[in-house]
PDB file of C-alpha atoms in Angstrom:
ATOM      1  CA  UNK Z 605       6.587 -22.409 -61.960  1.00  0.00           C
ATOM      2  CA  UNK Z 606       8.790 -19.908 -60.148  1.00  0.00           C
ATOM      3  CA  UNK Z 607       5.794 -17.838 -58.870  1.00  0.00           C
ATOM      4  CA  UNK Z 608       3.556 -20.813 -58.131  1.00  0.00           C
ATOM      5  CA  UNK Z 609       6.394 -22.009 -55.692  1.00  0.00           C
ATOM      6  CA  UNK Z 610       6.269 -18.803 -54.091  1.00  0.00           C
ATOM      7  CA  UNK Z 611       2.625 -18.605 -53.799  1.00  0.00           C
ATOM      8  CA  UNK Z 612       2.455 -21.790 -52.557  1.00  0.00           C
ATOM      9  CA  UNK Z 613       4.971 -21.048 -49.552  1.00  0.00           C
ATOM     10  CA  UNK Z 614       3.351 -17.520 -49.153  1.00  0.00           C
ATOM     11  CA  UNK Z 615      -0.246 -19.439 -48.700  1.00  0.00           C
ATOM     12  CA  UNK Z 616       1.652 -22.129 -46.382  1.00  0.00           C
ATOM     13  CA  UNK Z 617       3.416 -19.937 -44.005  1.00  0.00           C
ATOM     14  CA  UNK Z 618      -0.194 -18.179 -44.169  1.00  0.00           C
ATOM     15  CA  UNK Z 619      -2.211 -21.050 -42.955  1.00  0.00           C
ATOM     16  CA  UNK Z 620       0.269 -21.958 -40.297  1.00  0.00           C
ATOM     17  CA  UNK Z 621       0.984 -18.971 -38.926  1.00  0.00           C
ATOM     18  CA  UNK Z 622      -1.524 -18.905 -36.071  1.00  0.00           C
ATOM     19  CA  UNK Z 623      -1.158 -22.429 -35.302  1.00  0.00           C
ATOM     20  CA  UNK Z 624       3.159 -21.838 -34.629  1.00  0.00           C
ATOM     21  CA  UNK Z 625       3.011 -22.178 -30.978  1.00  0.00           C
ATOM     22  CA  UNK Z 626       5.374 -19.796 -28.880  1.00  0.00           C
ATOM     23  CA  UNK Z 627       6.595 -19.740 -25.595  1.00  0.00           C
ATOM     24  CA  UNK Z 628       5.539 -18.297 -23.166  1.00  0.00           C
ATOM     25  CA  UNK Z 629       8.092 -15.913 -21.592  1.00  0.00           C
ATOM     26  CA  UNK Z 630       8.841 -15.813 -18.289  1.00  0.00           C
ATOM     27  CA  UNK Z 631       7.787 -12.548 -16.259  1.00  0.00           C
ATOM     28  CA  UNK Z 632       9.730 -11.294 -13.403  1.00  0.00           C
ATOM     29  CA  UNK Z 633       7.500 -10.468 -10.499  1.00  0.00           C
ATOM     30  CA  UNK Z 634      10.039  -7.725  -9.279  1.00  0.00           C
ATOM     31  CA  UNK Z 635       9.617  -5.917 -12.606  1.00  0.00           C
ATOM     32  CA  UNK Z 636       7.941  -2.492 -13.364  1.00  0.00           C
ATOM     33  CA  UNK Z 637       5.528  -3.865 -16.436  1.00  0.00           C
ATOM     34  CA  UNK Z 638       4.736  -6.845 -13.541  1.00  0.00           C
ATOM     35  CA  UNK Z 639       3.952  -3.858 -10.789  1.00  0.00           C
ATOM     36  CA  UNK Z 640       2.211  -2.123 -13.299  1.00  0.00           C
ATOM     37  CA  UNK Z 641      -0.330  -4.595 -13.731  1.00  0.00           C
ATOM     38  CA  UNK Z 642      -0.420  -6.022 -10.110  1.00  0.00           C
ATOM     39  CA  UNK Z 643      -0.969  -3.099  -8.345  1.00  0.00           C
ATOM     40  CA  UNK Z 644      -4.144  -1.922 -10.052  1.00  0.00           C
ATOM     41  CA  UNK Z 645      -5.554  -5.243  -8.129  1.00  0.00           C
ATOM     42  CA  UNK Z 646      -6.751  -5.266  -4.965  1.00  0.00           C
ATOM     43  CA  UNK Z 647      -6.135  -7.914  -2.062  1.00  0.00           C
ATOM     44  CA  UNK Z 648      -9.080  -9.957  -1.080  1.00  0.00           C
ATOM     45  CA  UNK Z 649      -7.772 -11.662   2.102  1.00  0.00           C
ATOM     46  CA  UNK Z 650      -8.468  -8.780   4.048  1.00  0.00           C
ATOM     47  CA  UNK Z 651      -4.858  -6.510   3.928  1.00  0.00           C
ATOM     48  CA  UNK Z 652      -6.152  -3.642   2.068  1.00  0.00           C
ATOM     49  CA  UNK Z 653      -3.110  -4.056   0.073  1.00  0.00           C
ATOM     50  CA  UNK Z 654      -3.066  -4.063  -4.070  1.00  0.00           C
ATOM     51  CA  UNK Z 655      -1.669  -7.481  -4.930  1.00  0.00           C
ATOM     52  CA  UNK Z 656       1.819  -6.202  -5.579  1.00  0.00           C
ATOM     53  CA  UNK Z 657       2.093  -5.341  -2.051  1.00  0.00           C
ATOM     54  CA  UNK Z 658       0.684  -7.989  -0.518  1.00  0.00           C
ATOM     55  CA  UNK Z 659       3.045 -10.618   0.994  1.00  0.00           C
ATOM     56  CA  UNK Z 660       2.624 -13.508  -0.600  1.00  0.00           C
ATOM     57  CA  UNK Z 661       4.076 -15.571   2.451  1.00  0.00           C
ATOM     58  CA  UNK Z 662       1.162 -14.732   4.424  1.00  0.00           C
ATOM     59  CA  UNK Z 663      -1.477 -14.377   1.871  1.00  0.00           C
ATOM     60  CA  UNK Z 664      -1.902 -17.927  -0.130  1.00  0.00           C
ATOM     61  CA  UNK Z 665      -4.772 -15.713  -2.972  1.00  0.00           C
ATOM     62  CA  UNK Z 666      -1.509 -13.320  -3.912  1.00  0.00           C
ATOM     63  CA  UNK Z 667       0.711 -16.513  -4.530  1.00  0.00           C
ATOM     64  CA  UNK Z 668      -2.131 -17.405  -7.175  1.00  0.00           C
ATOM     65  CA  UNK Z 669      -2.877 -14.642  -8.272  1.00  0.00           C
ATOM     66  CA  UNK Z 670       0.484 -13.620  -8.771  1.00  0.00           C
ATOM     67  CA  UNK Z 671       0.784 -16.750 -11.072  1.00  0.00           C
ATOM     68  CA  UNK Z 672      -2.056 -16.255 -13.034  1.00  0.00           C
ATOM     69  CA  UNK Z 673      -0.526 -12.595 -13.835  1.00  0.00           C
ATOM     70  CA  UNK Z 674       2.309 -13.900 -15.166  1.00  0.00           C
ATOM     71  CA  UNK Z 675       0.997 -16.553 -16.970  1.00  0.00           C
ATOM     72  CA  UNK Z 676      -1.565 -13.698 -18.728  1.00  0.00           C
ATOM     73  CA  UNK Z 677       1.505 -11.602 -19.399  1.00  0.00           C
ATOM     74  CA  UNK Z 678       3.703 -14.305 -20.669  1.00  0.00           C
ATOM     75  CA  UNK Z 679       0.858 -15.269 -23.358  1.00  0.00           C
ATOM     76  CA  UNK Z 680       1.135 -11.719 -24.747  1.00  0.00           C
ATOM     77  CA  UNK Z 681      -2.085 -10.043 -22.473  1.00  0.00           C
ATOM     78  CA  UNK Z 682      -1.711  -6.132 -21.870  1.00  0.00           C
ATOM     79  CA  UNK Z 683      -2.252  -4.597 -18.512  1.00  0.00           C
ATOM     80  CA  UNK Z 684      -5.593  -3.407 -20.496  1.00  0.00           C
ATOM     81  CA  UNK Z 685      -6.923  -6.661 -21.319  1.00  0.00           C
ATOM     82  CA  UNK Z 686      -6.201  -8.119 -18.082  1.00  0.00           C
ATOM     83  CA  UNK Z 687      -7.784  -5.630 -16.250  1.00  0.00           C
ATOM     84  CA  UNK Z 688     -10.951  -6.356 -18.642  1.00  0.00           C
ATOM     85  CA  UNK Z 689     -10.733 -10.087 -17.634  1.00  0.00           C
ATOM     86  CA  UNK Z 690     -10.395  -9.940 -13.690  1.00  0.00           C
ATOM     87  CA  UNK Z 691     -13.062  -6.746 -13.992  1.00  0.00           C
ATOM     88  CA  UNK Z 692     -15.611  -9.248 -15.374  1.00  0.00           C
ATOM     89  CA  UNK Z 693     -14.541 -12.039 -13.394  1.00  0.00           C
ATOM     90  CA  UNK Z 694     -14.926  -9.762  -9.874  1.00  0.00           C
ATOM     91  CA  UNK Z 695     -16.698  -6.953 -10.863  1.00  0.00           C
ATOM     92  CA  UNK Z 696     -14.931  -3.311 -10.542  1.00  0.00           C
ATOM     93  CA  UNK Z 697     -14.873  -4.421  -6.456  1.00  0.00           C
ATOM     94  CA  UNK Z 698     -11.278  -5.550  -7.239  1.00  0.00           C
ATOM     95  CA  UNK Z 699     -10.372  -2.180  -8.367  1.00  0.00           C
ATOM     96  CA  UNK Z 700      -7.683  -0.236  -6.458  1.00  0.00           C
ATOM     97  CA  UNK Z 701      -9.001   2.742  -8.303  1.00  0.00           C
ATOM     98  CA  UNK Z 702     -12.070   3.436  -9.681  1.00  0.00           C
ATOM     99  CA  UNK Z 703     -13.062   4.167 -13.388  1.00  0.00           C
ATOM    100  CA  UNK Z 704     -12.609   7.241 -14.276  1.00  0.00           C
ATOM    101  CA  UNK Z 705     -16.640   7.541 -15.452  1.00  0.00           C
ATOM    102  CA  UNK Z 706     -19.644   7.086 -14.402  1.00  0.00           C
ATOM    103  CA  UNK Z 707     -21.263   6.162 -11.252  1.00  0.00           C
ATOM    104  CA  UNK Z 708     -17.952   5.076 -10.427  1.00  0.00           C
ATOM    105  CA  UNK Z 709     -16.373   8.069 -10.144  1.00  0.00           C
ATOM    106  CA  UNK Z 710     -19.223   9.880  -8.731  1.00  0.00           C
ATOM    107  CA  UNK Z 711     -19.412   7.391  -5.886  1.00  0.00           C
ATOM    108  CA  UNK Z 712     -15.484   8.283  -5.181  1.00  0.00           C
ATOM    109  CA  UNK Z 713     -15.683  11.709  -5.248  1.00  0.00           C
ATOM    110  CA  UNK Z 714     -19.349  12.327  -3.910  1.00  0.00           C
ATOM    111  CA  UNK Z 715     -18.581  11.868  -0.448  1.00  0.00           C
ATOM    112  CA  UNK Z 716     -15.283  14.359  -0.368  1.00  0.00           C
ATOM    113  CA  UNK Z 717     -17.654  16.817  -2.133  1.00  0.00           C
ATOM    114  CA  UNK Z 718     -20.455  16.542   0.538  1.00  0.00           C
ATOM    115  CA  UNK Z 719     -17.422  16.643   3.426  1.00  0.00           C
ATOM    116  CA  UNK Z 720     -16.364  20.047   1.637  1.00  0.00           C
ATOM    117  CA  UNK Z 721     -19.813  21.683   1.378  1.00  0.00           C
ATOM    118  CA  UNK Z 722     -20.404  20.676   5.194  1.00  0.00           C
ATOM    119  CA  UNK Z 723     -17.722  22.396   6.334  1.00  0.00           C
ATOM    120  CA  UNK Z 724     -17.988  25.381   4.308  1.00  0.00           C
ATOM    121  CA  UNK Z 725     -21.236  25.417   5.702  1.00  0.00           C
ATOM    122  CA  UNK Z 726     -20.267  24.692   9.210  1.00  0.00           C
ATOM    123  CA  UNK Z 727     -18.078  28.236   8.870  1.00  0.00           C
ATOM    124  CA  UNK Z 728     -20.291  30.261   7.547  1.00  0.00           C
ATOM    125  CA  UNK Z 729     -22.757  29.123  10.652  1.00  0.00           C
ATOM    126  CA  UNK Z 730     -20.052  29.845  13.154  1.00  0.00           C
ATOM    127  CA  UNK Z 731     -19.192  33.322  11.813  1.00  0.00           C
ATOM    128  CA  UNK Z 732     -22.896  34.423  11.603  1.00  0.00           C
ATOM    129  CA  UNK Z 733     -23.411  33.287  15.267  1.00  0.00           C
ATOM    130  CA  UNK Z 734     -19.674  35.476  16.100  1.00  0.00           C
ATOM    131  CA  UNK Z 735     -21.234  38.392  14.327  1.00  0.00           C
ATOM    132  CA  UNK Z 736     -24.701  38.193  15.975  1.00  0.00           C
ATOM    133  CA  UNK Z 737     -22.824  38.204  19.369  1.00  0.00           C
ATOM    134  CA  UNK Z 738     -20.748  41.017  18.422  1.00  0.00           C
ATOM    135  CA  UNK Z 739     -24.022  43.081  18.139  1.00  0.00           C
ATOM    136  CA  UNK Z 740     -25.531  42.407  21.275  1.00  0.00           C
ATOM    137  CA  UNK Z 741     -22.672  43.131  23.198  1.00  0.00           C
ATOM    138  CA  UNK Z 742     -22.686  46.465  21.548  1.00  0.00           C
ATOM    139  CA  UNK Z 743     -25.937  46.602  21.792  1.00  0.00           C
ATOM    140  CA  UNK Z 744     -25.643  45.929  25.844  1.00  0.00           C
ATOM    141  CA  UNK Z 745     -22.985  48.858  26.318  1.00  0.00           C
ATOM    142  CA  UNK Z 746     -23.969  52.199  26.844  1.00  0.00           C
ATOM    143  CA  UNK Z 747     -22.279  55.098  24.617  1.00  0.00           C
ATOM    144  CA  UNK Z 748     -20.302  57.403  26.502  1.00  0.00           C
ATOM    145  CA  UNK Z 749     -22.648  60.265  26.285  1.00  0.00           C
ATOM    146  CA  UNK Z 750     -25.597  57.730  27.645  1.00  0.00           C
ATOM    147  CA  UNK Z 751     -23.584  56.924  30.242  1.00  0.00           C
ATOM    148  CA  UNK Z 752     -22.608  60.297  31.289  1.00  0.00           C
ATOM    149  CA  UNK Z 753     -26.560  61.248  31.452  1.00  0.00           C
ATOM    150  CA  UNK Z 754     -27.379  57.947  32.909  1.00  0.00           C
ATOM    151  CA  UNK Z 755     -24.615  58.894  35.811  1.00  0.00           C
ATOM    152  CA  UNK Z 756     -26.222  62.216  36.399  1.00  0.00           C
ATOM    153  CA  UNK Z 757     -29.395  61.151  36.765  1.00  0.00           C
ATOM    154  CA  UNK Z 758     -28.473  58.438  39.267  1.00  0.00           C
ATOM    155  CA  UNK Z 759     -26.341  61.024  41.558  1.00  0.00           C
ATOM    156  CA  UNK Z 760     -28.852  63.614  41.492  1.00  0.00           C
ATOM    157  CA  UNK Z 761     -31.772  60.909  42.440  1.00  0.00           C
ATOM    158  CA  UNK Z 762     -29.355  60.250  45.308  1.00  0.00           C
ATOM    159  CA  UNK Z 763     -28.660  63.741  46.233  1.00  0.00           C
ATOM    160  CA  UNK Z 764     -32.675  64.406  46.459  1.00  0.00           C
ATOM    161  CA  UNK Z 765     -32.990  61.205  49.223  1.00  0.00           C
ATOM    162  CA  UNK Z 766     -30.140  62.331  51.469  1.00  0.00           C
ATOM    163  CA  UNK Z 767     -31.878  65.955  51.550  1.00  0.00           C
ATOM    164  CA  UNK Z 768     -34.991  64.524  52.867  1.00  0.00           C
ATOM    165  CA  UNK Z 769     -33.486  62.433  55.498  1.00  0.00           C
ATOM    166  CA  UNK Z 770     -30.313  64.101  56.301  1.00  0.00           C
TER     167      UNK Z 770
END
């Protein structure tokens, strides 16, 4: 009879369980686990704040959404699972970073690649126009043994013309 008693409060505290309803606890918005989740939100009114930063004496969708974080955390949500929820919700828009796969990712880190490849571009340009100019100028200047024959054949042209009319 012992062991049926037992059972019988094993089974009861069994079938209750998930209907015991607990409080929810109250989450500081000041703390880290609070910042934590917050700040991996972005600001829709416009401040290109997350929604830790955002003042929420200004900004009346903080103050809400704020209060809808703590009421997620204070049910017993993660930072994952609420992420999840608002990601569905809004789409990854509301994102302060992106995912780290995928088209996300690519569409973060595309345009600092294309920025890179254009100015590594841009320099190899520049030094091939540097060199080219190099070699025409050297091209352009006489050696100093063309020059000496050049000089001689100058001064004796002149020497010839003052003979005839001198």
């Amino acid at each position: 009879m012992k062991k049926f008693m037992v059972a019988l409060l094993v089974l009861l505290v069994a079938v209750q369980w998930p209907f015991v309803r607990t409080e929810a606890r109250q989450i500081d918005y000041k703390s880290p686990e609070f910042r934590a989740v917050a700040s991996q939100f972005a600001c829709t009114c416009g401040c290109g704040q997350d929604h830790f930063e955002c003042d929420p004496n200004t900004c009346n969708l903080t103050k809400e959404f704020k209060k809808d974080l703590s009421d997620m955390m204070g049910k017993g949500m993660n930072k994952d699972q609420i992420r999840d929820y608002y990601v569905k919700i809004y789409g990854e828009e509301i994102l302060t970073a992106p995912e780290k796969s995928g088209f996300s990712l690519a569409a973060w880190i595309l345009p600092f690649a294309v920025l890179a490849a254009a100015a590594v571009g841009i320099f190899f340009i520049i030094r091939k126009w540097v060199k080219k100019k190099r070699d025409i100028e050297t091209l352009s200047e006489p050696s100093g043994d063309e020059d000496g024959v050049e000089s001689e054949i100058l001064s004796s042209i002149i020497d010839e013309e003052r003979k005839k009319y001198l």
